[in-house]
Amino acid sequence: MSDEKRMGVFVCECGDKIAGLLDVPALARQAGALPGVIWAGQAGYGCLPNGLEHMRAVIAEQRLDRVVIAGCAPRTHEGYFRQALDGKVNPALVNVTNLRDVCARPHRDDPAEAMTKARDQIAMAVADLAARQPATLRTARITPHAVVIGGGIAGMTAALAISGAGVPVTLVEREPDLGGLAHRQPDDRETADLIAGSIAAVRARSNITVLTNMRITDVAGPVGCYQVTLSDGQLIEAGAIVVATGGQPGTLPFSLHTLPSAPRYAFILCDMTTEQPCKHSCCLSAFRQAAEIKRQSPESEVTIFFRELYTAGGTYDELVWKAQQLGVNFVRDRKS
């Protein structure tokens, strides 16, 4: 086989979602002038059957061995395109770059800058793909077992979700009891019920093994088949490990003083509806974190955007007042 790399670039129009703002023909012409690009053109709706058939035909006609698709998010479409074009192009040599969500949608007020950004994205995707090597897919054994480290609310929630999908879970907690940092929150009925309910649900699951007064001492083995050693010498095989060990209240994992002057922070709280009921924790967490940022960096601009605030009264009301006294801004959704 020849060492020559034959790259093609397909620029999706996606109706008016991309073509409504970006000059797709111009992007295709510019992509065609990039080093290593043998063919570049428009793809219409690349993810639809007609678009895929067009891609396959061009790949065969131009003898392309690697493809850049400029269209939607790789998170949602790269796996889809790799599977759809498998047999035509090595899946590792299919590269998707996101014009719709990164260029067209956020920059509707500045088409010229959106075009500049789109050109750069395509050029970077082409350079990235040029440096890649073909890969052979391998099938690996995945151990159908998960280890969750940390028995707080986050750890218990993760364990319940994983076990609910039918995967056995070992929940490892270093303290004598489950609940974690939630036990340190102000004493109120809501928090107590949340902790008790989570613990009861975990204990009731037959496929969750709870190990308290236990620590992880070592993790070895390949991805999907980890060997987890516990402090009592027990060895557990796991296909996945969830680390939910929590943080230390009142501290941040970085120094705010190393950031640019007058940094700006925004907290966007959930949109409570009958379909999405309040979880009773988001607001309280935002109040604490916003106040802590202002304590550590008084010059920062901190804003909390909300539709409704949930405080549960009592001690939690004081969190709002303290945040306001520290200079945290509260902005209510105008649609409320």
mmCIF file of C-alpha atoms in Angstrom:
data_model
loop_
_atom_site.group_PDB
_atom_site.id
_atom_site.type_symbol
_atom_site.label_atom_id
_atom_site.label_comp_id
_atom_site.label_asym_id
_atom_site.label_seq_id
_atom_site.Cartn_x
_atom_site.Cartn_y
_atom_site.Cartn_z
ATOM 1 C CA MET A 1 0.000 0.000 0.000
ATOM 2 C CA SER A 2 1.098 3.558 -0.622
ATOM 3 C CA ASP A 3 2.099 5.762 2.331
ATOM 4 C CA GLU A 4 0.222 8.682 0.763
ATOM 5 C CA LYS A 5 -2.575 9.993 2.941
ATOM 6 C CA ARG A 6 -5.758 10.673 1.008
ATOM 7 C CA MET A 7 -7.988 12.858 3.140
ATOM 8 C CA GLY A 8 -11.495 14.090 2.428
ATOM 9 C CA VAL A 9 -13.447 16.876 4.159
ATOM 10 C CA PHE A 10 -17.247 16.896 4.245
ATOM 11 C CA VAL A 11 -18.860 20.138 5.451
ATOM 12 C CA CYS A 12 -22.437 19.545 6.593
ATOM 13 C CA GLU A 13 -25.155 22.130 5.972
ATOM 14 C CA CYS A 14 -27.629 20.732 8.535
ATOM 15 C CA GLY A 15 -30.419 22.780 6.966
ATOM 16 C CA ASP A 16 -30.172 26.328 8.260
ATOM 17 C CA LYS A 17 -28.558 25.280 11.541
ATOM 18 C CA ILE A 18 -25.108 25.566 9.956
ATOM 19 C CA ALA A 19 -25.710 26.901 6.434
ATOM 20 C CA GLY A 20 -27.994 29.612 7.832
ATOM 21 C CA LEU A 21 -24.985 31.401 9.285
ATOM 22 C CA LEU A 22 -21.816 29.897 7.803
ATOM 23 C CA ASP A 23 -20.804 30.026 4.148
ATOM 24 C CA VAL A 24 -20.556 26.271 3.635
ATOM 25 C CA PRO A 25 -19.280 26.391 -0.003
ATOM 26 C CA ALA A 26 -16.499 28.785 1.054
ATOM 27 C CA LEU A 27 -15.516 26.518 3.951
ATOM 28 C CA ALA A 28 -15.354 23.550 1.567
ATOM 29 C CA ARG A 29 -13.165 25.487 -0.887
ATOM 30 C CA GLN A 30 -10.802 26.569 1.871
ATOM 31 C CA ALA A 31 -10.636 23.028 3.263
ATOM 32 C CA GLY A 32 -9.717 21.747 -0.197
ATOM 33 C CA ALA A 33 -6.595 23.917 -0.152
ATOM 34 C CA LEU A 34 -5.290 22.441 3.114
ATOM 35 C CA PRO A 35 -2.238 20.124 2.941
ATOM 36 C CA GLY A 36 -3.148 16.485 2.467
ATOM 37 C CA VAL A 37 -6.770 17.116 1.501
ATOM 38 C CA ILE A 38 -7.612 15.324 -1.762
ATOM 39 C CA TRP A 39 -11.297 16.222 -1.842
ATOM 40 C CA ALA A 40 -13.539 18.684 0.008
ATOM 41 C CA GLY A 41 -17.201 19.479 -0.507
ATOM 42 C CA GLN A 42 -20.643 19.989 0.973
ATOM 43 C CA ALA A 43 -22.526 17.159 2.634
ATOM 44 C CA GLY A 44 -26.062 18.472 3.150
ATOM 45 C CA TYR A 45 -27.400 16.373 6.009
ATOM 46 C CA GLY A 46 -24.413 14.068 6.393
ATOM 47 C CA CYS A 47 -26.056 11.907 9.046
ATOM 48 C CA LEU A 48 -29.133 11.029 6.973
ATOM 49 C CA PRO A 49 -29.208 8.037 4.581
ATOM 50 C CA ASN A 50 -28.740 10.186 1.456
ATOM 51 C CA GLY A 51 -25.827 12.030 3.054
ATOM 52 C CA LEU A 52 -24.142 8.814 4.109
ATOM 53 C CA GLU A 53 -24.600 7.319 0.640
ATOM 54 C CA HIS A 54 -23.000 10.443 -0.842
ATOM 55 C CA MET A 55 -20.037 10.116 1.525
ATOM 56 C CA ARG A 56 -19.535 6.447 0.703
ATOM 57 C CA ALA A 57 -19.634 7.191 -3.021
ATOM 58 C CA VAL A 58 -17.073 10.001 -2.758
ATOM 59 C CA ILE A 59 -14.810 7.886 -0.523
ATOM 60 C CA ALA A 60 -14.836 5.072 -3.090
ATOM 61 C CA GLU A 61 -14.410 7.360 -6.102
ATOM 62 C CA GLN A 62 -11.587 9.423 -4.583
ATOM 63 C CA ARG A 63 -10.009 6.452 -2.771
ATOM 64 C CA LEU A 64 -10.048 8.374 0.516
ATOM 65 C CA ASP A 65 -8.474 6.684 3.522
ATOM 66 C CA ARG A 66 -9.369 9.271 6.171
ATOM 67 C CA VAL A 67 -12.303 11.648 6.575
ATOM 68 C CA VAL A 68 -13.084 14.886 8.418
ATOM 69 C CA ILE A 69 -16.784 15.626 8.902
ATOM 70 C CA ALA A 70 -17.486 19.217 9.922
ATOM 71 C CA GLY A 71 -20.977 19.255 11.343
ATOM 72 C CA CYS A 72 -22.355 18.212 14.729
ATOM 73 C CA ALA A 73 -20.867 17.252 18.080
ATOM 74 C CA PRO A 74 -18.366 14.382 18.168
ATOM 75 C CA ARG A 75 -19.989 13.255 21.407
ATOM 76 C CA THR A 76 -23.218 12.430 19.582
ATOM 77 C CA HIS A 77 -22.071 11.778 16.002
ATOM 78 C CA GLU A 78 -18.472 10.550 15.830
ATOM 79 C CA GLY A 79 -19.339 7.004 16.913
ATOM 80 C CA TYR A 80 -22.287 7.023 14.520
ATOM 81 C CA PHE A 81 -20.152 8.065 11.527
ATOM 82 C CA ARG A 82 -17.373 5.636 12.408
ATOM 83 C CA GLN A 83 -19.838 2.782 12.418
ATOM 84 C CA ALA A 84 -21.669 3.970 9.295
ATOM 85 C CA LEU A 85 -18.434 4.324 7.284
ATOM 86 C CA ASP A 86 -16.759 1.203 8.643
ATOM 87 C CA GLY A 87 -15.588 -0.904 5.726
ATOM 88 C CA LYS A 88 -14.834 2.234 3.735
ATOM 89 C CA VAL A 89 -12.532 4.041 6.205
ATOM 90 C CA ASN A 90 -10.716 2.832 9.298
ATOM 91 C CA PRO A 91 -12.877 4.042 12.229
ATOM 92 C CA ALA A 92 -9.851 5.643 13.912
ATOM 93 C CA LEU A 93 -9.399 7.831 10.823
ATOM 94 C CA VAL A 94 -12.846 9.448 10.986
ATOM 95 C CA ASN A 95 -12.701 12.846 12.707
ATOM 96 C CA VAL A 96 -15.796 14.936 13.531
ATOM 97 C CA THR A 97 -15.569 18.644 14.395
ATOM 98 C CA ASN A 98 -18.507 20.599 15.788
ATOM 99 C CA LEU A 99 -19.507 23.583 13.637
ATOM 100 C CA ARG A 100 -23.147 23.642 14.679
ATOM 101 C CA ASP A 101 -22.800 24.012 18.452
ATOM 102 C CA VAL A 102 -19.422 25.750 18.629
ATOM 103 C CA CYS A 103 -19.640 28.184 15.703
ATOM 104 C CA ALA A 104 -23.119 28.622 14.227
ATOM 105 C CA ARG A 105 -25.250 28.616 17.360
ATOM 106 C CA PRO A 106 -23.215 30.771 19.761
ATOM 107 C CA HIS A 107 -22.009 33.352 17.198
ATOM 108 C CA ARG A 108 -25.164 34.320 15.314
ATOM 109 C CA ASP A 109 -24.462 37.978 16.016
ATOM 110 C CA ASP A 110 -21.047 37.842 14.342
ATOM 111 C CA PRO A 111 -21.012 35.687 11.175
ATOM 112 C CA ALA A 112 -17.533 36.869 10.151
ATOM 113 C CA GLU A 113 -15.942 35.700 13.401
ATOM 114 C CA ALA A 114 -17.978 32.493 13.222
ATOM 115 C CA MET A 115 -16.488 31.816 9.782
ATOM 116 C CA THR A 116 -12.959 32.453 11.049
ATOM 117 C CA LYS A 117 -13.526 30.064 13.911
ATOM 118 C CA ALA A 118 -15.027 27.418 11.606
ATOM 119 C CA ARG A 119 -12.037 27.622 9.246
ATOM 120 C CA ASP A 120 -9.686 27.175 12.202
ATOM 121 C CA GLN A 121 -11.651 24.211 13.520
ATOM 122 C CA ILE A 122 -11.570 22.441 10.179
ATOM 123 C CA ALA A 123 -7.853 23.140 9.786
ATOM 124 C CA MET A 124 -7.161 21.729 13.258
ATOM 125 C CA ALA A 125 -9.273 18.643 12.538
ATOM 126 C CA VAL A 126 -7.341 18.067 9.305
ATOM 127 C CA ALA A 127 -3.969 18.470 11.065
ATOM 128 C CA ASP A 128 -5.066 16.132 13.834
ATOM 129 C CA LEU A 129 -6.237 13.490 11.397
ATOM 130 C CA ALA A 130 -3.048 13.737 9.340
ATOM 131 C CA ALA A 131 -1.048 12.737 12.417
ATOM 132 C CA ARG A 132 -3.191 9.699 13.234
ATOM 133 C CA GLN A 133 -2.338 6.107 12.498
ATOM 134 C CA PRO A 134 -4.840 3.392 11.515
ATOM 135 C CA ALA A 135 -5.962 1.326 14.477
ATOM 136 C CA THR A 136 -7.225 -2.208 14.788
ATOM 137 C CA LEU A 137 -10.185 -2.617 17.080
ATOM 138 C CA ARG A 138 -9.737 -5.162 19.828
ATOM 139 C CA THR A 139 -12.324 -6.963 21.903
ATOM 140 C CA ALA A 140 -11.608 -6.882 25.618
ATOM 141 C CA ARG A 141 -13.308 -8.588 28.515
ATOM 142 C CA ILE A 142 -15.166 -6.211 30.826
ATOM 143 C CA THR A 143 -15.740 -7.446 34.355
ATOM 144 C CA PRO A 144 -19.471 -6.992 35.132
ATOM 145 C CA HIS A 145 -18.840 -5.436 38.521
ATOM 146 C CA ALA A 146 -18.322 -1.868 39.751
ATOM 147 C CA VAL A 147 -16.559 -0.426 42.776
ATOM 148 C CA VAL A 148 -17.819 2.884 44.175
ATOM 149 C CA ILE A 149 -15.382 4.639 46.508
ATOM 150 C CA GLY A 150 -17.184 6.849 48.994
ATOM 151 C CA GLY A 151 -20.441 6.239 50.829
ATOM 152 C CA GLY A 152 -21.808 9.785 50.811
ATOM 153 C CA ILE A 153 -24.884 10.938 48.926
ATOM 154 C CA ALA A 154 -22.982 10.978 45.614
ATOM 155 C CA GLY A 155 -21.528 7.514 46.153
ATOM 156 C CA MET A 156 -24.843 6.007 47.201
ATOM 157 C CA THR A 157 -26.614 7.621 44.247
ATOM 158 C CA ALA A 158 -24.004 6.200 41.861
ATOM 159 C CA ALA A 159 -24.260 2.754 43.448
ATOM 160 C CA LEU A 160 -28.053 2.752 43.141
ATOM 161 C CA ALA A 161 -27.920 3.842 39.498
ATOM 162 C CA ILE A 162 -25.344 1.210 38.527
ATOM 163 C CA SER A 163 -27.032 -1.598 40.448
ATOM 164 C CA GLY A 164 -30.355 -0.567 38.951
ATOM 165 C CA ALA A 165 -28.874 -1.326 35.538
ATOM 166 C CA GLY A 166 -28.189 -4.872 36.708
ATOM 167 C CA VAL A 167 -24.474 -4.498 37.499
ATOM 168 C CA PRO A 168 -23.303 -5.678 40.949
ATOM 169 C CA VAL A 169 -21.645 -2.957 43.051
ATOM 170 C CA THR A 170 -19.231 -2.898 45.970
ATOM 171 C CA LEU A 171 -19.576 0.374 47.900
ATOM 172 C CA VAL A 172 -16.452 1.175 49.931
ATOM 173 C CA GLU A 173 -16.638 3.726 52.767
ATOM 174 C CA ARG A 174 -13.762 4.531 55.133
ATOM 175 C CA GLU A 175 -16.032 5.708 57.972
ATOM 176 C CA PRO A 176 -18.137 3.404 60.171
ATOM 177 C CA ASP A 177 -21.399 4.701 58.647
ATOM 178 C CA LEU A 178 -22.725 5.798 55.271
ATOM 179 C CA GLY A 179 -23.761 9.401 54.634
ATOM 180 C CA GLY A 180 -20.452 11.206 54.203
ATOM 181 C CA LEU A 181 -20.299 14.990 54.303
ATOM 182 C CA ALA A 182 -24.093 15.256 54.417
ATOM 183 C CA HIS A 183 -23.853 14.467 58.128
ATOM 184 C CA ARG A 184 -21.972 17.763 58.589
ATOM 185 C CA GLN A 185 -24.744 19.901 57.124
ATOM 186 C CA PRO A 186 -27.089 21.865 59.411
ATOM 187 C CA ASP A 187 -29.479 19.528 61.185
ATOM 188 C CA ASP A 188 -32.877 19.559 59.498
ATOM 189 C CA ARG A 189 -35.569 17.071 58.572
ATOM 190 C CA GLU A 190 -34.972 17.275 54.809
ATOM 191 C CA THR A 191 -31.279 16.350 55.040
ATOM 192 C CA ALA A 192 -31.895 13.647 57.630
ATOM 193 C CA ASP A 193 -34.607 12.083 55.470
ATOM 194 C CA LEU A 194 -32.363 12.225 52.393
ATOM 195 C CA ILE A 195 -29.526 10.433 54.192
ATOM 196 C CA ALA A 196 -31.778 7.845 55.811
ATOM 197 C CA GLY A 197 -33.666 7.175 52.581
ATOM 198 C CA SER A 198 -30.467 6.723 50.575
ATOM 199 C CA ILE A 199 -28.944 4.382 53.143
ATOM 200 C CA ALA A 200 -32.135 2.306 53.324
ATOM 201 C CA ALA A 201 -32.290 2.046 49.512
ATOM 202 C CA VAL A 202 -28.648 0.952 49.313
ATOM 203 C CA ARG A 203 -29.016 -1.605 52.097
ATOM 204 C CA ALA A 204 -32.125 -3.018 50.427
ATOM 205 C CA ARG A 205 -30.396 -3.714 47.112
ATOM 206 C CA SER A 206 -29.333 -7.330 46.907
ATOM 207 C CA ASN A 207 -26.623 -6.546 44.330
ATOM 208 C CA ILE A 208 -24.907 -3.813 46.412
ATOM 209 C CA THR A 209 -22.267 -4.940 48.914
ATOM 210 C CA VAL A 210 -21.495 -2.255 51.508
ATOM 211 C CA LEU A 211 -18.037 -2.262 53.128
ATOM 212 C CA THR A 212 -17.548 0.326 55.882
ATOM 213 C CA ASN A 213 -14.345 1.012 57.864
ATOM 214 C CA MET A 214 -12.570 0.094 54.654
ATOM 215 C CA ARG A 215 -10.055 1.786 52.338
ATOM 216 C CA ILE A 216 -8.609 1.178 48.871
ATOM 217 C CA THR A 217 -4.902 0.398 49.123
ATOM 218 C CA ASP A 218 -4.092 -0.452 45.511
ATOM 219 C CA VAL A 219 -5.581 -0.533 42.011
ATOM 220 C CA ALA A 220 -3.937 -2.540 39.224
ATOM 221 C CA GLY A 221 -4.872 -4.287 36.002
ATOM 222 C CA PRO A 222 -6.040 -3.109 32.567
ATOM 223 C CA VAL A 223 -9.048 -0.947 31.765
ATOM 224 C CA GLY A 224 -12.218 -2.959 32.200
ATOM 225 C CA CYS A 225 -10.603 -5.557 34.455
ATOM 226 C CA TYR A 226 -9.224 -3.682 37.453
ATOM 227 C CA GLN A 227 -7.770 -5.446 40.495
ATOM 228 C CA VAL A 228 -8.835 -3.448 43.568
ATOM 229 C CA THR A 229 -7.089 -4.262 46.842
ATOM 230 C CA LEU A 230 -8.808 -3.307 50.109
ATOM 231 C CA SER A 231 -7.241 -2.484 53.445
ATOM 232 C CA ASP A 232 -8.223 -5.897 54.844
ATOM 233 C CA GLY A 233 -6.354 -7.628 52.005
ATOM 234 C CA GLN A 234 -9.493 -8.498 50.066
ATOM 235 C CA LEU A 235 -9.102 -8.411 46.266
ATOM 236 C CA ILE A 236 -12.016 -7.342 44.068
ATOM 237 C CA GLU A 237 -12.222 -7.445 40.269
ATOM 238 C CA ALA A 238 -14.109 -4.521 38.741
ATOM 239 C CA GLY A 239 -14.872 -3.324 35.242
ATOM 240 C CA ALA A 240 -15.517 0.242 36.454
ATOM 241 C CA ILE A 241 -14.473 2.390 39.412
ATOM 242 C CA VAL A 242 -16.418 5.464 40.542
ATOM 243 C CA VAL A 243 -14.554 7.871 42.834
ATOM 244 C CA ALA A 244 -17.083 9.771 44.968
ATOM 245 C CA THR A 245 -14.948 10.654 47.962
ATOM 246 C CA GLY A 246 -16.180 14.229 48.384
ATOM 247 C CA GLY A 247 -14.224 17.390 49.167
ATOM 248 C CA GLN A 248 -13.479 19.441 52.223
ATOM 249 C CA PRO A 249 -16.076 22.129 53.042
ATOM 250 C CA GLY A 250 -14.793 25.667 52.970
ATOM 251 C CA THR A 251 -11.887 25.036 50.585
ATOM 252 C CA LEU A 252 -11.353 25.297 46.854
ATOM 253 C CA PRO A 253 -8.996 23.074 44.825
ATOM 254 C CA PHE A 254 -7.096 26.084 43.491
ATOM 255 C CA SER A 255 -6.033 29.549 44.574
ATOM 256 C CA LEU A 256 -8.343 32.282 43.365
ATOM 257 C CA HIS A 257 -5.483 34.756 43.651
ATOM 258 C CA THR A 258 -3.724 33.078 40.704
ATOM 259 C CA LEU A 259 -6.654 33.806 38.385
ATOM 260 C CA PRO A 260 -7.044 36.953 36.231
ATOM 261 C CA SER A 261 -8.128 40.086 38.059
ATOM 262 C CA ALA A 262 -11.827 40.378 38.919
ATOM 263 C CA PRO A 263 -12.903 36.946 37.640
ATOM 264 C CA ARG A 264 -16.631 36.427 36.999
ATOM 265 C CA TYR A 265 -18.595 33.381 38.140
ATOM 266 C CA ALA A 266 -22.164 32.343 37.368
ATOM 267 C CA PHE A 267 -24.343 29.681 38.977
ATOM 268 C CA ILE A 268 -27.369 28.633 36.900
ATOM 269 C CA LEU A 269 -29.914 26.847 39.065
ATOM 270 C CA CYS A 270 -32.354 24.251 37.777
ATOM 271 C CA ASP A 271 -35.708 25.054 36.199
ATOM 272 C CA MET A 272 -38.134 23.519 38.667
ATOM 273 C CA THR A 273 -41.282 22.122 37.057
ATOM 274 C CA THR A 274 -43.754 19.368 37.863
ATOM 275 C CA GLU A 275 -41.805 17.160 35.431
ATOM 276 C CA GLN A 276 -38.465 18.065 37.056
ATOM 277 C CA PRO A 277 -39.172 18.328 40.804
ATOM 278 C CA CYS A 278 -36.761 20.037 43.174
ATOM 279 C CA LYS A 279 -33.956 17.852 44.530
ATOM 280 C CA HIS A 280 -33.529 20.117 47.590
ATOM 281 C CA SER A 281 -29.745 20.388 47.276
ATOM 282 C CA CYS A 282 -28.766 22.484 44.226
ATOM 283 C CA CYS A 283 -29.686 25.880 45.705
ATOM 284 C CA LEU A 284 -28.004 25.200 49.026
ATOM 285 C CA SER A 285 -24.795 24.060 47.372
ATOM 286 C CA ALA A 286 -24.773 27.142 45.122
ATOM 287 C CA PHE A 287 -25.248 29.490 48.120
ATOM 288 C CA ARG A 288 -22.316 27.960 49.979
ATOM 289 C CA GLN A 289 -19.973 27.894 46.993
ATOM 290 C CA ALA A 290 -20.841 31.427 45.879
ATOM 291 C CA ALA A 291 -20.266 32.769 49.393
ATOM 292 C CA GLU A 292 -16.939 30.921 49.683
ATOM 293 C CA ILE A 293 -15.713 32.399 46.397
ATOM 294 C CA LYS A 294 -16.533 35.913 47.660
ATOM 295 C CA ARG A 295 -14.735 35.216 50.947
ATOM 296 C CA GLN A 296 -11.585 34.073 49.184
ATOM 297 C CA SER A 297 -11.778 36.585 46.358
ATOM 298 C CA PRO A 298 -13.898 39.637 47.357
ATOM 299 C CA GLU A 299 -13.162 41.374 44.048
ATOM 300 C CA SER A 300 -14.823 38.551 42.073
ATOM 301 C CA GLU A 301 -18.219 39.074 40.493
ATOM 302 C CA VAL A 302 -20.503 36.189 41.491
ATOM 303 C CA THR A 303 -24.061 35.840 40.198
ATOM 304 C CA ILE A 304 -26.722 33.223 40.898
ATOM 305 C CA PHE A 305 -29.374 32.903 38.171
ATOM 306 C CA PHE A 306 -32.570 31.240 39.364
ATOM 307 C CA ARG A 307 -36.250 30.711 38.730
ATOM 308 C CA GLU A 308 -37.183 29.709 42.261
ATOM 309 C CA LEU A 309 -35.033 29.420 45.376
ATOM 310 C CA TYR A 310 -35.371 26.555 47.816
ATOM 311 C CA THR A 311 -34.042 27.266 51.314
ATOM 312 C CA ALA A 312 -36.189 25.061 53.602
ATOM 313 C CA GLY A 313 -36.215 27.919 56.088
ATOM 314 C CA GLY A 314 -34.313 28.124 59.350
ATOM 315 C CA THR A 315 -30.539 27.838 59.091
ATOM 316 C CA TYR A 316 -30.645 27.712 55.302
ATOM 317 C CA ASP A 317 -32.234 31.166 55.041
ATOM 318 C CA GLU A 318 -29.085 32.532 56.643
ATOM 319 C CA LEU A 319 -27.040 31.204 53.702
ATOM 320 C CA VAL A 320 -28.910 33.541 51.353
ATOM 321 C CA TRP A 321 -28.427 36.563 53.619
ATOM 322 C CA LYS A 322 -24.735 35.812 54.126
ATOM 323 C CA ALA A 323 -24.219 35.440 50.374
ATOM 324 C CA GLN A 324 -25.990 38.742 49.711
ATOM 325 C CA GLN A 325 -23.976 40.504 52.424
ATOM 326 C CA LEU A 326 -20.774 39.233 50.812
ATOM 327 C CA GLY A 327 -21.865 40.723 47.475
ATOM 328 C CA VAL A 328 -23.308 37.746 45.611
ATOM 329 C CA ASN A 329 -25.823 38.881 42.985
ATOM 330 C CA PHE A 330 -29.167 37.071 42.659
ATOM 331 C CA VAL A 331 -30.905 37.371 39.261
ATOM 332 C CA ARG A 332 -34.352 35.868 38.747
ATOM 333 C CA ASP A 333 -35.424 34.423 35.400
ATOM 334 C CA ARG A 334 -37.572 37.066 33.715
ATOM 335 C CA LYS A 335 -39.958 34.324 32.530
ATOM 336 C CA SER A 336 -40.849 33.446 36.105
#
